[in-house]
Amino acid sequence: MQNLLATYVHHLDPFAIQFTETFGIRWYGLAYVAGFIAAFLLFRWFVRIGASELKDSQVGDFITLCAVVGTMVGGRLGYMLLYNFDELVANPASFFNVLGGGMSSHGGIAGITITAWFYARYTKTSWTGHGDNLVVVAPLGVFFGRLANFVNGELYGRPTDAGVAMKFPNELTELEQTSTGLDWKFPTAQLREIAEKAGEAVPGLIGKIDAAASKALASGQDPHFAVVD
């Protein structure tokens, strides 16, 4: 299959506005801001239509505690515990080195879950009710985050020659890379997010994608080809 993006080598700048060589406003940070603003607006809408126990005056506090504090603290702690534990033990202050990067979606989810539980107990509201609202809002925040991952040139998939493959120079810096040159990579995380959004609009689409991938695996073919075709 001819590579539709065969001439494209990922070279996007992670900085939206850069002040120094290492400091500036990054697209990744703006993705968080966009997610928090979207969450605030959606929760206010939930309140207006009676889909949330919160009062309009409580939305700001809830988003600040659960979305901002829960996501940021949980995401950072999750990254340090899961991926950089040795450094955390050797230098606990490294937790605050946010300019060095390092966030975990797993930790963010745990952080939101825990802070929502504390908020529900403090306000005597339903934790599961808040959870119903959060699971509607969260995918939009993850979507913004995955777009930022793409800008950063990270979270790409395995080598492939599917039609949407592109090259990521960052792979040259990874220790597990042993081949010479750059392999074609499948933008897995981003395409998955697009598929999930499409699945919300087209009932049954995700099931068809899963069936095509399973059939390809059973026959020894690359599931990416089946899904893209």
PDB file of N, CA and C in Angstrom, residues 49-116:
ATOM      1  N   ILE A  49     -29.436  21.538  32.888  1.00  0.00           N
ATOM      2  CA  ILE A  49     -30.435  20.573  32.419  1.00  0.00           C
ATOM      3  C   ILE A  49     -30.828  19.577  33.510  1.00  0.00           C
ATOM      4  N   GLY A  50     -30.291  19.777  34.713  1.00  0.00           N
ATOM      5  CA  GLY A  50     -30.646  18.908  35.831  1.00  0.00           C
ATOM      6  C   GLY A  50     -29.961  17.561  35.822  1.00  0.00           C
ATOM      7  N   ALA A  51     -28.830  17.453  35.139  1.00  0.00           N
ATOM      8  CA  ALA A  51     -28.109  16.175  35.062  1.00  0.00           C
ATOM      9  C   ALA A  51     -26.999  16.083  36.094  1.00  0.00           C
ATOM     10  N   SER A  52     -26.874  17.068  36.974  1.00  0.00           N
ATOM     11  CA  SER A  52     -25.841  17.057  38.009  1.00  0.00           C
ATOM     12  C   SER A  52     -26.431  17.527  39.324  1.00  0.00           C
ATOM     13  N   GLU A  53     -25.928  16.974  40.417  1.00  0.00           N
ATOM     14  CA  GLU A  53     -26.362  17.388  41.745  1.00  0.00           C
ATOM     15  C   GLU A  53     -25.760  18.726  42.149  1.00  0.00           C
ATOM     16  N   LEU A  54     -24.733  19.147  41.454  1.00  0.00           N
ATOM     17  CA  LEU A  54     -24.060  20.385  41.810  1.00  0.00           C
ATOM     18  C   LEU A  54     -24.949  21.604  41.559  1.00  0.00           C
ATOM     19  N   LYS A  55     -24.691  22.644  42.338  1.00  0.00           N
ATOM     20  CA  LYS A  55     -25.279  23.944  42.042  1.00  0.00           C
ATOM     21  C   LYS A  55     -24.323  24.701  41.125  1.00  0.00           C
ATOM     22  N   ASP A  56     -24.846  25.680  40.430  1.00  0.00           N
ATOM     23  CA  ASP A  56     -24.007  26.416  39.496  1.00  0.00           C
ATOM     24  C   ASP A  56     -22.806  27.044  40.205  1.00  0.00           C
ATOM     25  N   SER A  57     -23.020  27.482  41.452  1.00  0.00           N
ATOM     26  CA  SER A  57     -21.943  28.119  42.206  1.00  0.00           C
ATOM     27  C   SER A  57     -20.878  27.119  42.661  1.00  0.00           C
ATOM     28  N   GLN A  58     -21.177  25.818  42.602  1.00  0.00           N
ATOM     29  CA  GLN A  58     -20.236  24.794  43.043  1.00  0.00           C
ATOM     30  C   GLN A  58     -19.361  24.248  41.913  1.00  0.00           C
ATOM     31  N   VAL A  59     -19.729  24.540  40.684  1.00  0.00           N
ATOM     32  CA  VAL A  59     -19.023  23.953  39.551  1.00  0.00           C
ATOM     33  C   VAL A  59     -17.551  24.343  39.545  1.00  0.00           C
ATOM     34  N   GLY A  60     -17.279  25.626  39.798  1.00  0.00           N
ATOM     35  CA  GLY A  60     -15.887  26.080  39.796  1.00  0.00           C
ATOM     36  C   GLY A  60     -15.043  25.359  40.822  1.00  0.00           C
ATOM     37  N   ASP A  61     -15.584  25.199  42.029  1.00  0.00           N
ATOM     38  CA  ASP A  61     -14.841  24.495  43.082  1.00  0.00           C
ATOM     39  C   ASP A  61     -14.619  23.031  42.711  1.00  0.00           C
ATOM     40  N   PHE A  62     -15.648  22.404  42.161  1.00  0.00           N
ATOM     41  CA  PHE A  62     -15.542  20.990  41.801  1.00  0.00           C
ATOM     42  C   PHE A  62     -14.484  20.774  40.724  1.00  0.00           C
ATOM     43  N   ILE A  63     -14.510  21.617  39.704  1.00  0.00           N
ATOM     44  CA  ILE A  63     -13.539  21.475  38.619  1.00  0.00           C
ATOM     45  C   ILE A  63     -12.128  21.764  39.118  1.00  0.00           C
ATOM     46  N   THR A  64     -11.983  22.777  39.956  1.00  0.00           N
ATOM     47  CA  THR A  64     -10.660  23.108  40.483  1.00  0.00           C
ATOM     48  C   THR A  64     -10.091  21.955  41.302  1.00  0.00           C
ATOM     49  N   LEU A  65     -10.922  21.379  42.159  1.00  0.00           N
ATOM     50  CA  LEU A  65     -10.446  20.295  43.023  1.00  0.00           C
ATOM     51  C   LEU A  65     -10.244  18.998  42.250  1.00  0.00           C
ATOM     52  N   CYS A  66     -11.273  18.574  41.537  1.00  0.00           N
ATOM     53  CA  CYS A  66     -11.227  17.258  40.891  1.00  0.00           C
ATOM     54  C   CYS A  66     -10.417  17.261  39.603  1.00  0.00           C
ATOM     55  N   ALA A  67     -10.759  18.201  38.717  1.00  0.00           N
ATOM     56  CA  ALA A  67     -10.101  18.194  37.417  1.00  0.00           C
ATOM     57  C   ALA A  67      -8.675  18.714  37.505  1.00  0.00           C
ATOM     58  N   VAL A  68      -8.487  19.870  38.147  1.00  0.00           N
ATOM     59  CA  VAL A  68      -7.162  20.481  38.175  1.00  0.00           C
ATOM     60  C   VAL A  68      -6.249  19.779  39.185  1.00  0.00           C
ATOM     61  N   VAL A  69      -6.645  19.787  40.472  1.00  0.00           N
ATOM     62  CA  VAL A  69      -5.803  19.193  41.503  1.00  0.00           C
ATOM     63  C   VAL A  69      -5.694  17.676  41.305  1.00  0.00           C
ATOM     64  N   GLY A  70      -6.833  17.021  41.097  1.00  0.00           N
ATOM     65  CA  GLY A  70      -6.813  15.569  40.925  1.00  0.00           C
ATOM     66  C   GLY A  70      -5.991  15.137  39.727  1.00  0.00           C
ATOM     67  N   THR A  71      -6.172  15.827  38.607  1.00  0.00           N
ATOM     68  CA  THR A  71      -5.441  15.457  37.391  1.00  0.00           C
ATOM     69  C   THR A  71      -3.957  15.756  37.514  1.00  0.00           C
ATOM     70  N   MET A  72      -3.621  16.958  37.975  1.00  0.00           N
ATOM     71  CA  MET A  72      -2.226  17.376  38.014  1.00  0.00           C
ATOM     72  C   MET A  72      -1.429  16.595  39.064  1.00  0.00           C
ATOM     73  N   VAL A  73      -1.948  16.535  40.285  1.00  0.00           N
ATOM     74  CA  VAL A  73      -1.236  15.830  41.351  1.00  0.00           C
ATOM     75  C   VAL A  73      -1.239  14.327  41.080  1.00  0.00           C
ATOM     76  N   GLY A  74      -2.404  13.798  40.732  1.00  0.00           N
ATOM     77  CA  GLY A  74      -2.492  12.368  40.455  1.00  0.00           C
ATOM     78  C   GLY A  74      -1.664  11.958  39.248  1.00  0.00           C
ATOM     79  N   GLY A  75      -1.718  12.782  38.200  1.00  0.00           N
ATOM     80  CA  GLY A  75      -0.946  12.468  37.002  1.00  0.00           C
ATOM     81  C   GLY A  75       0.543  12.481  37.248  1.00  0.00           C
ATOM     82  N   ARG A  76       0.994  13.481  38.000  1.00  0.00           N
ATOM     83  CA  ARG A  76       2.422  13.575  38.299  1.00  0.00           C
ATOM     84  C   ARG A  76       2.868  12.449  39.230  1.00  0.00           C
ATOM     85  N   LEU A  77       2.090  12.189  40.274  1.00  0.00           N
ATOM     86  CA  LEU A  77       2.448  11.128  41.217  1.00  0.00           C
ATOM     87  C   LEU A  77       2.421   9.764  40.536  1.00  0.00           C
ATOM     88  N   GLY A  78       1.433   9.559  39.673  1.00  0.00           N
ATOM     89  CA  GLY A  78       1.354   8.296  38.949  1.00  0.00           C
ATOM     90  C   GLY A  78       2.576   8.076  38.076  1.00  0.00           C
ATOM     91  N   TYR A  79       3.034   9.131  37.413  1.00  0.00           N
ATOM     92  CA  TYR A  79       4.224   9.005  36.559  1.00  0.00           C
ATOM     93  C   TYR A  79       5.452   8.654  37.385  1.00  0.00           C
ATOM     94  N   MET A  80       5.622   9.347  38.519  1.00  0.00           N
ATOM     95  CA  MET A  80       6.803   9.113  39.347  1.00  0.00           C
ATOM     96  C   MET A  80       6.792   7.700  39.949  1.00  0.00           C
ATOM     97  N   LEU A  81       5.626   7.232  40.363  1.00  0.00           N
ATOM     98  CA  LEU A  81       5.538   5.902  40.971  1.00  0.00           C
ATOM     99  C   LEU A  81       5.680   4.779  39.947  1.00  0.00           C
ATOM    100  N   LEU A  82       5.110   4.985  38.772  1.00  0.00           N
ATOM    101  CA  LEU A  82       5.093   3.917  37.772  1.00  0.00           C
ATOM    102  C   LEU A  82       6.317   3.913  36.869  1.00  0.00           C
ATOM    103  N   TYR A  83       6.836   5.096  36.556  1.00  0.00           N
ATOM    104  CA  TYR A  83       7.878   5.171  35.529  1.00  0.00           C
ATOM    105  C   TYR A  83       9.193   5.781  36.007  1.00  0.00           C
ATOM    106  N   ASN A  84       9.182   6.419  37.152  1.00  0.00           N
ATOM    107  CA  ASN A  84      10.410   7.080  37.611  1.00  0.00           C
ATOM    108  C   ASN A  84      10.569   6.932  39.120  1.00  0.00           C
ATOM    109  N   PHE A  85      10.273   5.732  39.608  1.00  0.00           N
ATOM    110  CA  PHE A  85      10.242   5.498  41.053  1.00  0.00           C
ATOM    111  C   PHE A  85      11.615   5.674  41.695  1.00  0.00           C
ATOM    112  N   ASP A  86      12.660   5.214  41.031  1.00  0.00           N
ATOM    113  CA  ASP A  86      14.004   5.308  41.607  1.00  0.00           C
ATOM    114  C   ASP A  86      14.396   6.765  41.864  1.00  0.00           C
ATOM    115  N   GLU A  87      14.080   7.624  40.919  1.00  0.00           N
ATOM    116  CA  GLU A  87      14.411   9.034  41.109  1.00  0.00           C
ATOM    117  C   GLU A  87      13.580   9.646  42.226  1.00  0.00           C
ATOM    118  N   LEU A  88      12.315   9.249  42.338  1.00  0.00           N
ATOM    119  CA  LEU A  88      11.456   9.765  43.406  1.00  0.00           C
ATOM    120  C   LEU A  88      12.006   9.383  44.769  1.00  0.00           C
ATOM    121  N   VAL A  89      12.492   8.148  44.905  1.00  0.00           N
ATOM    122  CA  VAL A  89      13.061   7.698  46.178  1.00  0.00           C
ATOM    123  C   VAL A  89      14.369   8.419  46.468  1.00  0.00           C
ATOM    124  N   ALA A  90      15.216   8.553  45.442  1.00  0.00           N
ATOM    125  CA  ALA A  90      16.519   9.193  45.635  1.00  0.00           C
ATOM    126  C   ALA A  90      16.386  10.693  45.847  1.00  0.00           C
ATOM    127  N   ASN A  91      15.404  11.303  45.199  1.00  0.00           N
ATOM    128  CA  ASN A  91      15.240  12.757  45.285  1.00  0.00           C
ATOM    129  C   ASN A  91      13.756  13.097  45.245  1.00  0.00           C
ATOM    130  N   PRO A  92      13.081  13.049  46.407  1.00  0.00           N
ATOM    131  CA  PRO A  92      11.637  13.316  46.447  1.00  0.00           C
ATOM    132  C   PRO A  92      11.254  14.676  45.865  1.00  0.00           C
ATOM    133  N   ALA A  93      12.164  15.624  45.911  1.00  0.00           N
ATOM    134  CA  ALA A  93      11.862  16.950  45.371  1.00  0.00           C
ATOM    135  C   ALA A  93      11.678  16.929  43.862  1.00  0.00           C
ATOM    136  N   SER A  94      12.118  15.858  43.203  1.00  0.00           N
ATOM    137  CA  SER A  94      11.951  15.754  41.753  1.00  0.00           C
ATOM    138  C   SER A  94      10.481  15.705  41.364  1.00  0.00           C
ATOM    139  N   PHE A  95       9.625  15.385  42.335  1.00  0.00           N
ATOM    140  CA  PHE A  95       8.181  15.393  42.077  1.00  0.00           C
ATOM    141  C   PHE A  95       7.720  16.753  41.574  1.00  0.00           C
ATOM    142  N   PHE A  96       8.359  17.816  42.070  1.00  0.00           N
ATOM    143  CA  PHE A  96       7.937  19.176  41.722  1.00  0.00           C
ATOM    144  C   PHE A  96       8.612  19.709  40.463  1.00  0.00           C
ATOM    145  N   ASN A  97       9.474  18.916  39.870  1.00  0.00           N
ATOM    146  CA  ASN A  97      10.161  19.352  38.656  1.00  0.00           C
ATOM    147  C   ASN A  97       9.261  19.139  37.442  1.00  0.00           C
ATOM    148  N   VAL A  98       8.165  19.881  37.402  1.00  0.00           N
ATOM    149  CA  VAL A  98       7.185  19.693  36.341  1.00  0.00           C
ATOM    150  C   VAL A  98       7.708  20.167  34.993  1.00  0.00           C
ATOM    151  N   LEU A  99       8.697  21.058  34.996  1.00  0.00           N
ATOM    152  CA  LEU A  99       9.243  21.528  33.730  1.00  0.00           C
ATOM    153  C   LEU A  99      10.012  20.421  33.014  1.00  0.00           C
ATOM    154  N   GLY A 100      10.411  19.395  33.770  1.00  0.00           N
ATOM    155  CA  GLY A 100      11.109  18.273  33.162  1.00  0.00           C
ATOM    156  C   GLY A 100      10.178  17.286  32.484  1.00  0.00           C
ATOM    157  N   GLY A 101       8.866  17.513  32.618  1.00  0.00           N
ATOM    158  CA  GLY A 101       7.889  16.638  31.986  1.00  0.00           C
ATOM    159  C   GLY A 101       7.614  15.399  32.810  1.00  0.00           C
ATOM    160  N   GLY A 102       6.603  14.663  32.413  1.00  0.00           N
ATOM    161  CA  GLY A 102       6.271  13.417  33.089  1.00  0.00           C
ATOM    162  C   GLY A 102       4.904  13.443  33.740  1.00  0.00           C
ATOM    163  N   MET A 103       3.887  12.975  33.025  1.00  0.00           N
ATOM    164  CA  MET A 103       2.530  12.843  33.552  1.00  0.00           C
ATOM    165  C   MET A 103       1.987  11.481  33.129  1.00  0.00           C
ATOM    166  N   SER A 104       1.142  10.924  33.957  1.00  0.00           N
ATOM    167  CA  SER A 104       0.561   9.609  33.673  1.00  0.00           C
ATOM    168  C   SER A 104      -0.959   9.716  33.650  1.00  0.00           C
ATOM    169  N   SER A 105      -1.572   9.240  32.566  1.00  0.00           N
ATOM    170  CA  SER A 105      -3.032   9.263  32.491  1.00  0.00           C
ATOM    171  C   SER A 105      -3.642   8.357  33.558  1.00  0.00           C
ATOM    172  N   HIS A 106      -2.954   7.248  33.877  1.00  0.00           N
ATOM    173  CA  HIS A 106      -3.454   6.338  34.914  1.00  0.00           C
ATOM    174  C   HIS A 106      -3.533   7.071  36.253  1.00  0.00           C
ATOM    175  N   GLY A 107      -2.464   7.824  36.570  1.00  0.00           N
ATOM    176  CA  GLY A 107      -2.457   8.578  37.818  1.00  0.00           C
ATOM    177  C   GLY A 107      -3.504   9.668  37.829  1.00  0.00           C
ATOM    178  N   GLY A 108      -3.710  10.303  36.675  1.00  0.00           N
ATOM    179  CA  GLY A 108      -4.730  11.351  36.574  1.00  0.00           C
ATOM    180  C   GLY A 108      -6.119  10.805  36.839  1.00  0.00           C
ATOM    181  N   ILE A 109      -6.417   9.638  36.275  1.00  0.00           N
ATOM    182  CA  ILE A 109      -7.724   9.017  36.497  1.00  0.00           C
ATOM    183  C   ILE A 109      -7.909   8.682  37.977  1.00  0.00           C
ATOM    184  N   ALA A 110      -6.865   8.123  38.590  1.00  0.00           N
ATOM    185  CA  ALA A 110      -6.936   7.800  40.017  1.00  0.00           C
ATOM    186  C   ALA A 110      -7.103   9.061  40.852  1.00  0.00           C
ATOM    187  N   GLY A 111      -6.377  10.133  40.478  1.00  0.00           N
ATOM    188  CA  GLY A 111      -6.470  11.387  41.216  1.00  0.00           C
ATOM    189  C   GLY A 111      -7.864  11.983  41.157  1.00  0.00           C
ATOM    190  N   ILE A 112      -8.469  11.979  39.983  1.00  0.00           N
ATOM    191  CA  ILE A 112      -9.826  12.505  39.839  1.00  0.00           C
ATOM    192  C   ILE A 112     -10.817  11.667  40.645  1.00  0.00           C
ATOM    193  N   THR A 113     -10.656  10.355  40.579  1.00  0.00           N
ATOM    194  CA  THR A 113     -11.566   9.459  41.296  1.00  0.00           C
ATOM    195  C   THR A 113     -11.515   9.709  42.797  1.00  0.00           C
ATOM    196  N   ILE A 114     -10.314   9.845  43.326  1.00  0.00           N
ATOM    197  CA  ILE A 114     -10.152  10.035  44.773  1.00  0.00           C
ATOM    198  C   ILE A 114     -10.660  11.401  45.212  1.00  0.00           C
ATOM    199  N   THR A 115     -10.301  12.453  44.480  1.00  0.00           N
ATOM    200  CA  THR A 115     -10.744  13.804  44.873  1.00  0.00           C
ATOM    201  C   THR A 115     -12.250  13.945  44.731  1.00  0.00           C
ATOM    202  N   ALA A 116     -12.855  13.293  43.744  1.00  0.00           N
ATOM    203  CA  ALA A 116     -14.309  13.338  43.598  1.00  0.00           C
ATOM    204  C   ALA A 116     -14.978  12.651  44.788  1.00  0.00           C
TER     205      ALA A 116
END
